[in-house]
């Protein structure tokens, strides 16, 4: 799907629905029935609010989040839309579902994970089902620490804990927990307290590390551990915050220089492979979004910004 740079941008594509976001400041989000091409949801955030990614979606429901970060009253709001009727429910009215307290949401088809602040002012990692809104709390950290960066795979959720965030003792560590239940376990780091984000699949974890004082925050060092007790292998430098699990693979992006020209690669790995695979390389003067996953398909959007007509292009590949 090609669009002008200032046109509609793909968020994700589900079996039945296409989700796009406009280039307006608020990020108006549209869910369209792929068969009939009928718009079933048009979510336009009010003044001061901006729509966030991802959109959590299955055959019946879609969850859309919006935030207001400026001004004296920052706020996070999330709504679940019934795609059969277009009706929406404010998740804040669902007493059984802990309220979202950090803007990052990790999603894998109909499962999503997020941070919530409990009655003890602890930051907690919550896993929930989009269809039933059934939820369980995985782990909490005391204030002023908090939980962030959840990444959900077919069988696990991986997330970070930040303790003593405003002090020299600040520590950012990664944990992973099975979706089926059970406690979270730490992911041993290459260097202490600077883990950023990662994804776990079938016992293997890929994660990145970057220090708060590193001069290039856009890139970080990545590592692979094929099982909890295995030695860590270096994967080199990757684009920060692009690790995502999809189907049987873990994906990430790499910035490369070719003949003095900057390009980007989408790479992937699965248990049993000796080295990662490159599945897409951009032409020159092209930027790509962080990958997203839906129904065993990985999506990226490439913005072609060189000479001539500038446009964006949605790219997809199966990951089963």
mmCIF file of C-alpha atoms in Angstrom:
data_model
loop_
_atom_site.group_PDB
_atom_site.id
_atom_site.type_symbol
_atom_site.label_atom_id
_atom_site.label_comp_id
_atom_site.label_asym_id
_atom_site.label_seq_id
_atom_site.Cartn_x
_atom_site.Cartn_y
_atom_site.Cartn_z
ATOM 1 C CA UNK A 1 0.000 0.000 0.000
ATOM 2 C CA UNK A 2 1.638 3.262 -1.172
ATOM 3 C CA UNK A 3 0.607 6.590 0.303
ATOM 4 C CA UNK A 4 1.904 10.168 0.247
ATOM 5 C CA UNK A 5 4.250 10.901 3.134
ATOM 6 C CA UNK A 6 1.529 13.102 4.662
ATOM 7 C CA UNK A 7 -1.264 10.571 4.013
ATOM 8 C CA UNK A 8 -2.570 7.508 5.875
ATOM 9 C CA UNK A 9 -0.052 5.205 7.552
ATOM 10 C CA UNK A 10 -0.570 1.537 8.298
ATOM 11 C CA UNK A 11 -0.626 0.594 11.986
ATOM 12 C CA UNK A 12 -1.406 -3.084 11.490
ATOM 13 C CA UNK A 13 -3.435 -5.423 9.309
ATOM 14 C CA UNK A 14 -5.536 -8.147 10.870
ATOM 15 C CA UNK A 15 -7.281 -10.995 9.034
ATOM 16 C CA UNK A 16 -10.513 -9.001 8.740
ATOM 17 C CA UNK A 17 -9.443 -5.413 9.366
ATOM 18 C CA UNK A 18 -6.925 -2.803 8.246
ATOM 19 C CA UNK A 19 -5.826 -0.221 10.829
ATOM 20 C CA UNK A 20 -4.419 3.091 9.602
ATOM 21 C CA UNK A 21 -3.455 6.376 11.229
ATOM 22 C CA UNK A 22 -3.615 9.834 9.704
ATOM 23 C CA UNK A 23 -0.816 12.368 9.546
ATOM 24 C CA UNK A 24 -2.819 14.887 11.578
ATOM 25 C CA UNK A 25 -1.345 15.995 14.894
ATOM 26 C CA UNK A 26 -3.734 13.859 16.955
ATOM 27 C CA UNK A 27 -3.207 10.694 14.898
ATOM 28 C CA UNK A 28 -6.803 9.942 13.899
ATOM 29 C CA UNK A 29 -7.074 6.144 13.760
ATOM 30 C CA UNK A 30 -9.312 4.239 11.346
ATOM 31 C CA UNK A 31 -10.319 0.572 11.349
ATOM 32 C CA UNK A 32 -11.628 -0.607 7.968
ATOM 33 C CA UNK A 33 -13.289 -3.903 7.047
ATOM 34 C CA UNK A 34 -10.993 -5.375 4.396
ATOM 35 C CA UNK A 35 -13.782 -7.215 2.546
ATOM 36 C CA UNK A 36 -16.403 -4.456 2.354
ATOM 37 C CA UNK A 37 -13.947 -1.517 2.698
ATOM 38 C CA UNK A 38 -16.380 -0.035 5.185
ATOM 39 C CA UNK A 39 -14.953 2.104 7.980
ATOM 40 C CA UNK A 40 -16.123 0.516 11.234
ATOM 41 C CA UNK A 41 -14.167 2.742 13.667
ATOM 42 C CA UNK A 42 -12.823 6.272 13.358
ATOM 43 C CA UNK A 43 -11.085 7.325 16.560
ATOM 44 C CA UNK A 44 -10.267 11.047 16.635
ATOM 45 C CA UNK A 45 -8.549 12.069 19.902
ATOM 46 C CA UNK A 46 -9.805 15.329 21.420
ATOM 47 C CA UNK A 47 -7.665 18.448 21.585
ATOM 48 C CA UNK A 48 -4.491 17.848 23.578
ATOM 49 C CA UNK A 49 -4.531 14.064 23.171
ATOM 50 C CA UNK A 50 -2.468 11.978 20.726
ATOM 51 C CA UNK A 51 -3.175 8.386 19.660
ATOM 52 C CA UNK A 52 -0.530 5.795 20.539
ATOM 53 C CA UNK A 53 0.646 2.538 18.998
ATOM 54 C CA UNK A 54 -0.006 -0.312 18.924
ATOM 55 C CA UNK A 55 -3.698 -0.912 18.257
ATOM 56 C CA UNK A 56 -4.594 -4.244 19.884
ATOM 57 C CA UNK A 57 -7.067 -6.040 17.617
ATOM 58 C CA UNK A 58 -8.731 -9.404 17.025
ATOM 59 C CA UNK A 59 -11.782 -10.534 15.009
ATOM 60 C CA UNK A 60 -14.228 -8.724 17.310
ATOM 61 C CA UNK A 61 -12.464 -6.031 19.328
ATOM 62 C CA UNK A 62 -9.926 -3.213 18.971
ATOM 63 C CA UNK A 63 -8.141 -1.348 21.777
ATOM 64 C CA UNK A 64 -6.969 2.202 21.028
ATOM 65 C CA UNK A 65 -4.927 4.291 23.473
ATOM 66 C CA UNK A 66 -4.496 8.067 23.569
ATOM 67 C CA UNK A 67 -2.346 10.216 25.858
ATOM 68 C CA UNK A 68 -2.043 13.824 26.953
ATOM 69 C CA UNK A 69 1.532 14.457 28.065
ATOM 70 C CA UNK A 70 1.623 18.263 28.108
ATOM 71 C CA UNK A 71 0.136 20.592 30.679
ATOM 72 C CA UNK A 72 -0.687 20.207 34.374
ATOM 73 C CA UNK A 73 -2.907 17.129 33.967
ATOM 74 C CA UNK A 74 -1.184 14.363 31.952
ATOM 75 C CA UNK A 75 -3.539 11.505 31.235
ATOM 76 C CA UNK A 76 -3.675 8.065 29.580
ATOM 77 C CA UNK A 77 -6.992 6.828 28.203
ATOM 78 C CA UNK A 78 -7.796 3.550 26.459
ATOM 79 C CA UNK A 79 -10.975 2.419 24.731
ATOM 80 C CA UNK A 80 -12.156 -0.983 23.521
ATOM 81 C CA UNK A 81 -14.254 -0.862 20.358
ATOM 82 C CA UNK A 82 -16.791 -3.525 19.399
ATOM 83 C CA UNK A 83 -16.015 -3.959 15.705
ATOM 84 C CA UNK A 84 -19.445 -5.460 15.006
ATOM 85 C CA UNK A 85 -21.245 -2.283 16.119
ATOM 86 C CA UNK A 86 -18.619 0.450 16.440
ATOM 87 C CA UNK A 87 -19.575 0.989 20.096
ATOM 88 C CA UNK A 88 -16.768 1.809 22.488
ATOM 89 C CA UNK A 89 -16.079 1.265 26.176
ATOM 90 C CA UNK A 90 -13.724 3.340 28.313
ATOM 91 C CA UNK A 91 -11.435 0.785 29.976
ATOM 92 C CA UNK A 92 -11.274 2.996 33.068
ATOM 93 C CA UNK A 93 -14.873 1.916 33.790
ATOM 94 C CA UNK A 94 -13.920 -1.783 33.915
ATOM 95 C CA UNK A 95 -13.256 -2.365 37.619
ATOM 96 C CA UNK A 96 -11.742 -5.826 37.133
ATOM 97 C CA UNK A 97 -9.080 -4.412 34.797
ATOM 98 C CA UNK A 98 -6.228 -2.457 36.437
ATOM 99 C CA UNK A 99 -5.829 1.036 34.975
ATOM 100 C CA UNK A 100 -3.022 1.765 32.514
ATOM 101 C CA UNK A 101 -0.361 4.009 34.076
ATOM 102 C CA UNK A 102 2.425 4.034 31.451
ATOM 103 C CA UNK A 103 1.861 4.671 27.729
ATOM 104 C CA UNK A 104 3.721 1.604 26.425
ATOM 105 C CA UNK A 105 1.497 -1.356 25.553
ATOM 106 C CA UNK A 106 2.881 -4.658 24.287
ATOM 107 C CA UNK A 107 0.523 -6.666 22.097
ATOM 108 C CA UNK A 108 0.418 -10.036 20.377
ATOM 109 C CA UNK A 109 -2.872 -10.617 18.534
ATOM 110 C CA UNK A 110 -5.511 -10.621 21.306
ATOM 111 C CA UNK A 111 -3.132 -10.495 24.285
ATOM 112 C CA UNK A 112 -1.739 -7.247 25.651
ATOM 113 C CA UNK A 113 0.568 -6.218 28.493
ATOM 114 C CA UNK A 114 0.989 -2.879 30.244
ATOM 115 C CA UNK A 115 1.990 -1.114 33.460
ATOM 116 C CA UNK A 116 -0.520 -0.260 36.194
ATOM 117 C CA UNK A 117 -0.120 1.468 39.568
ATOM 118 C CA UNK A 118 -1.748 -0.437 42.432
ATOM 119 C CA UNK A 119 -3.163 0.755 45.773
ATOM 120 C CA UNK A 120 0.312 0.552 47.349
ATOM 121 C CA UNK A 121 1.666 2.910 44.638
ATOM 122 C CA UNK A 122 3.695 0.061 43.149
ATOM 123 C CA UNK A 123 4.165 -0.177 39.377
ATOM 124 C CA UNK A 124 2.891 -3.578 38.195
ATOM 125 C CA UNK A 125 3.103 -5.535 34.934
ATOM 126 C CA UNK A 126 -0.373 -6.694 33.870
ATOM 127 C CA UNK A 127 -1.261 -9.233 31.164
ATOM 128 C CA UNK A 128 -4.825 -9.068 29.807
ATOM 129 C CA UNK A 129 -7.016 -10.695 27.144
ATOM 130 C CA UNK A 130 -8.712 -8.354 24.694
ATOM 131 C CA UNK A 131 -11.890 -10.431 24.333
ATOM 132 C CA UNK A 132 -12.705 -11.107 28.009
ATOM 133 C CA UNK A 133 -10.584 -8.374 29.676
ATOM 134 C CA UNK A 134 -9.454 -11.062 32.117
ATOM 135 C CA UNK A 135 -6.159 -9.913 33.617
ATOM 136 C CA UNK A 136 -3.404 -11.043 35.968
ATOM 137 C CA UNK A 137 -0.603 -9.144 37.649
ATOM 138 C CA UNK A 138 2.833 -10.624 36.967
ATOM 139 C CA UNK A 139 5.223 -8.495 39.028
ATOM 140 C CA UNK A 140 5.384 -5.172 40.890
ATOM 141 C CA UNK A 141 8.171 -2.779 41.881
ATOM 142 C CA UNK A 142 7.896 -0.187 44.692
ATOM 143 C CA UNK A 143 7.644 3.546 44.064
ATOM 144 C CA UNK A 144 9.575 5.458 42.717
ATOM 145 C CA UNK A 145 10.529 2.536 40.475
ATOM 146 C CA UNK A 146 8.349 1.561 37.556
ATOM 147 C CA UNK A 147 7.786 -1.066 34.866
ATOM 148 C CA UNK A 148 8.005 -0.289 31.139
ATOM 149 C CA UNK A 149 8.745 -1.626 27.642
ATOM 150 C CA UNK A 150 6.520 -4.760 27.552
ATOM 151 C CA UNK A 151 7.051 -6.965 24.476
ATOM 152 C CA UNK A 152 4.669 -9.904 24.019
ATOM 153 C CA UNK A 153 5.425 -13.048 22.002
ATOM 154 C CA UNK A 154 3.383 -16.188 21.342
ATOM 155 C CA UNK A 155 4.356 -17.604 24.739
ATOM 156 C CA UNK A 156 6.010 -14.892 26.866
ATOM 157 C CA UNK A 157 6.084 -11.266 27.932
ATOM 158 C CA UNK A 158 9.419 -9.485 28.367
ATOM 159 C CA UNK A 159 9.607 -6.146 30.186
ATOM 160 C CA UNK A 160 11.948 -3.806 32.030
ATOM 161 C CA UNK A 161 12.023 -2.596 35.617
ATOM 162 C CA UNK A 162 13.540 0.777 36.453
ATOM 163 C CA UNK A 163 14.568 1.274 40.083
ATOM 164 C CA UNK A 164 15.904 4.444 41.721
ATOM 165 C CA UNK A 165 15.150 6.281 38.463
ATOM 166 C CA UNK A 166 16.254 9.764 39.582
ATOM 167 C CA UNK A 167 19.448 8.767 41.389
ATOM 168 C CA UNK A 168 22.989 7.673 40.491
ATOM 169 C CA UNK A 169 21.885 4.154 41.517
ATOM 170 C CA UNK A 170 19.384 4.024 38.646
ATOM 171 C CA UNK A 171 19.078 0.440 37.381
ATOM 172 C CA UNK A 172 17.170 -0.838 34.341
ATOM 173 C CA UNK A 173 16.794 -4.640 34.180
ATOM 174 C CA UNK A 174 14.838 -7.033 31.994
ATOM 175 C CA UNK A 175 12.512 -9.806 33.123
ATOM 176 C CA UNK A 176 10.432 -12.362 31.258
ATOM 177 C CA UNK A 177 7.349 -14.354 32.242
ATOM 178 C CA UNK A 178 5.275 -17.058 30.507
ATOM 179 C CA UNK A 179 1.841 -16.013 29.266
ATOM 180 C CA UNK A 180 0.366 -19.278 30.560
ATOM 181 C CA UNK A 181 1.164 -18.330 34.160
ATOM 182 C CA UNK A 182 4.069 -18.370 36.542
ATOM 183 C CA UNK A 183 6.475 -15.858 37.991
ATOM 184 C CA UNK A 184 8.876 -13.580 36.157
ATOM 185 C CA UNK A 185 12.581 -14.382 35.980
ATOM 186 C CA UNK A 186 15.455 -11.942 35.364
ATOM 187 C CA UNK A 187 17.387 -11.966 32.112
ATOM 188 C CA UNK A 188 21.098 -11.939 32.918
ATOM 189 C CA UNK A 189 22.720 -8.831 31.447
ATOM 190 C CA UNK A 190 25.902 -8.307 29.518
ATOM 191 C CA UNK A 191 26.490 -5.123 31.553
ATOM 192 C CA UNK A 192 24.630 -4.381 34.768
ATOM 193 C CA UNK A 193 21.659 -2.002 34.936
ATOM 194 C CA UNK A 194 21.487 -0.786 31.316
ATOM 195 C CA UNK A 195 19.232 -3.350 29.654
ATOM 196 C CA UNK A 196 16.724 -1.591 27.408
ATOM 197 C CA UNK A 197 14.144 -3.951 25.848
ATOM 198 C CA UNK A 198 13.900 -7.480 24.500
ATOM 199 C CA UNK A 199 11.721 -10.385 23.421
ATOM 200 C CA UNK A 200 11.560 -13.997 24.559
ATOM 201 C CA UNK A 201 10.318 -16.915 22.474
ATOM 202 C CA UNK A 202 10.540 -20.655 23.195
ATOM 203 C CA UNK A 203 13.035 -19.984 25.986
ATOM 204 C CA UNK A 204 15.399 -17.846 23.895
ATOM 205 C CA UNK A 205 15.810 -14.105 24.504
ATOM 206 C CA UNK A 206 17.187 -11.277 22.383
ATOM 207 C CA UNK A 207 17.698 -7.972 24.179
ATOM 208 C CA UNK A 208 19.559 -4.694 23.866
ATOM 209 C CA UNK A 209 21.607 -2.605 26.282
ATOM 210 C CA UNK A 210 22.379 1.110 26.319
ATOM 211 C CA UNK A 211 23.601 3.385 29.076
ATOM 212 C CA UNK A 212 21.857 6.649 29.940
ATOM 213 C CA UNK A 213 25.092 8.536 29.203
ATOM 214 C CA UNK A 214 25.866 6.781 25.901
ATOM 215 C CA UNK A 215 26.168 9.498 23.209
ATOM 216 C CA UNK A 216 24.082 7.628 20.593
ATOM 217 C CA UNK A 217 20.775 6.636 22.184
ATOM 218 C CA UNK A 218 19.375 5.679 18.769
ATOM 219 C CA UNK A 219 21.518 2.542 18.637
ATOM 220 C CA UNK A 220 22.239 -0.084 21.284
ATOM 221 C CA UNK A 221 24.178 -3.303 21.700
ATOM 222 C CA UNK A 222 22.159 -6.491 21.236
ATOM 223 C CA UNK A 223 22.647 -9.955 22.703
ATOM 224 C CA UNK A 224 21.152 -13.414 22.234
ATOM 225 C CA UNK A 225 20.780 -16.132 24.854
ATOM 226 C CA UNK A 226 19.291 -19.357 23.432
ATOM 227 C CA UNK A 227 18.129 -20.658 26.823
ATOM 228 C CA UNK A 228 18.091 -19.240 30.371
ATOM 229 C CA UNK A 229 21.389 -20.904 31.307
ATOM 230 C CA UNK A 230 23.201 -20.451 28.005
ATOM 231 C CA UNK A 231 26.040 -18.022 27.371
ATOM 232 C CA UNK A 232 25.152 -14.666 25.800
ATOM 233 C CA UNK A 233 26.169 -14.068 22.170
ATOM 234 C CA UNK A 234 26.699 -10.591 20.768
ATOM 235 C CA UNK A 235 24.511 -9.561 17.810
ATOM 236 C CA UNK A 236 26.294 -6.254 17.309
ATOM 237 C CA UNK A 237 24.608 -2.866 17.167
ATOM 238 C CA UNK A 238 20.887 -2.518 16.436
ATOM 239 C CA UNK A 239 18.344 0.283 16.322
ATOM 240 C CA UNK A 240 17.091 0.841 19.883
ATOM 241 C CA UNK A 241 13.551 -0.268 20.749
ATOM 242 C CA UNK A 242 12.914 -2.321 17.574
ATOM 243 C CA UNK A 243 12.987 -5.884 18.974
ATOM 244 C CA UNK A 244 9.675 -7.684 18.419
ATOM 245 C CA UNK A 245 8.598 -11.330 18.366
ATOM 246 C CA UNK A 246 6.292 -12.560 15.613
ATOM 247 C CA UNK A 247 5.272 -16.130 14.845
ATOM 248 C CA UNK A 248 8.340 -18.338 15.208
ATOM 249 C CA UNK A 249 10.845 -15.479 14.894
ATOM 250 C CA UNK A 250 12.327 -12.544 16.796
ATOM 251 C CA UNK A 251 12.907 -9.451 14.635
ATOM 252 C CA UNK A 252 14.871 -6.205 14.936
ATOM 253 C CA UNK A 253 16.328 -3.437 12.803
ATOM 254 C CA UNK A 254 19.932 -2.497 12.022
ATOM 255 C CA UNK A 255 21.356 0.717 10.599
ATOM 256 C CA UNK A 256 24.121 0.077 8.075
ATOM 257 C CA UNK A 257 26.443 2.142 5.895
ATOM 258 C CA UNK A 258 26.901 1.029 2.293
ATOM 259 C CA UNK A 259 29.369 3.010 0.139
ATOM 260 C CA UNK A 260 28.926 5.958 2.473
ATOM 261 C CA UNK A 261 25.123 5.814 2.226
ATOM 262 C CA UNK A 262 22.894 5.056 5.222
ATOM 263 C CA UNK A 263 20.499 2.109 4.841
ATOM 264 C CA UNK A 264 18.394 -0.017 7.183
ATOM 265 C CA UNK A 265 17.880 -3.751 7.485
ATOM 266 C CA UNK A 266 15.133 -5.845 9.041
ATOM 267 C CA UNK A 267 16.730 -8.948 10.547
ATOM 268 C CA UNK A 268 15.302 -12.024 12.254
ATOM 269 C CA UNK A 269 16.372 -15.101 14.201
ATOM 270 C CA UNK A 270 14.721 -18.238 15.576
ATOM 271 C CA UNK A 271 15.996 -21.033 17.832
ATOM 272 C CA UNK A 272 18.236 -23.412 15.886
ATOM 273 C CA UNK A 273 19.737 -20.831 13.500
ATOM 274 C CA UNK A 274 23.470 -20.222 13.642
ATOM 275 C CA UNK A 275 23.132 -16.555 12.671
ATOM 276 C CA UNK A 276 20.400 -13.983 11.944
ATOM 277 C CA UNK A 277 18.774 -13.594 8.539
ATOM 278 C CA UNK A 278 18.368 -10.303 6.682
ATOM 279 C CA UNK A 279 14.851 -10.225 5.233
ATOM 280 C CA UNK A 280 14.674 -6.627 3.996
ATOM 281 C CA UNK A 281 17.176 -3.898 3.127
ATOM 282 C CA UNK A 282 16.085 -0.379 2.314
ATOM 283 C CA UNK A 283 17.253 1.541 -0.732
ATOM 284 C CA UNK A 284 19.131 4.809 -0.018
ATOM 285 C CA UNK A 285 17.193 7.763 1.425
ATOM 286 C CA UNK A 286 14.607 5.484 3.024
ATOM 287 C CA UNK A 287 13.543 5.348 6.669
ATOM 288 C CA UNK A 288 11.511 2.532 8.230
ATOM 289 C CA UNK A 289 9.242 2.318 11.235
ATOM 290 C CA UNK A 290 9.778 -0.153 14.051
ATOM 291 C CA UNK A 291 8.249 -3.545 13.118
ATOM 292 C CA UNK A 292 4.827 -4.633 14.371
ATOM 293 C CA UNK A 293 3.255 -8.108 14.405
ATOM 294 C CA UNK A 294 -0.258 -9.375 13.729
ATOM 295 C CA UNK A 295 -1.428 -12.930 12.981
ATOM 296 C CA UNK A 296 2.064 -14.267 12.202
ATOM 297 C CA UNK A 297 2.811 -11.380 9.832
ATOM 298 C CA UNK A 298 5.461 -8.719 10.422
ATOM 299 C CA UNK A 299 4.779 -5.179 9.161
ATOM 300 C CA UNK A 300 7.053 -2.200 8.576
ATOM 301 C CA UNK A 301 6.414 1.056 6.778
ATOM 302 C CA UNK A 302 9.158 2.452 4.564
ATOM 303 C CA UNK A 303 9.275 6.181 3.821
ATOM 304 C CA UNK A 304 11.030 6.888 0.519
ATOM 305 C CA UNK A 305 12.458 10.391 0.933
ATOM 306 C CA UNK A 306 14.938 10.714 -1.950
ATOM 307 C CA UNK A 307 14.624 12.662 -5.161
ATOM 308 C CA UNK A 308 11.346 12.594 -7.064
ATOM 309 C CA UNK A 309 7.986 11.690 -5.538
ATOM 310 C CA UNK A 310 8.135 11.012 -1.817
ATOM 311 C CA UNK A 311 5.872 8.259 -0.517
ATOM 312 C CA UNK A 312 5.426 5.642 2.180
ATOM 313 C CA UNK A 313 5.052 1.943 1.488
ATOM 314 C CA UNK A 314 3.714 -0.754 3.800
ATOM 315 C CA UNK A 315 5.662 -4.027 3.669
ATOM 316 C CA UNK A 316 4.653 -7.377 5.141
ATOM 317 C CA UNK A 317 6.103 -10.878 5.400
ATOM 318 C CA UNK A 318 4.845 -14.089 6.984
ATOM 319 C CA UNK A 319 6.616 -15.457 10.056
ATOM 320 C CA UNK A 320 5.027 -18.851 10.723
#
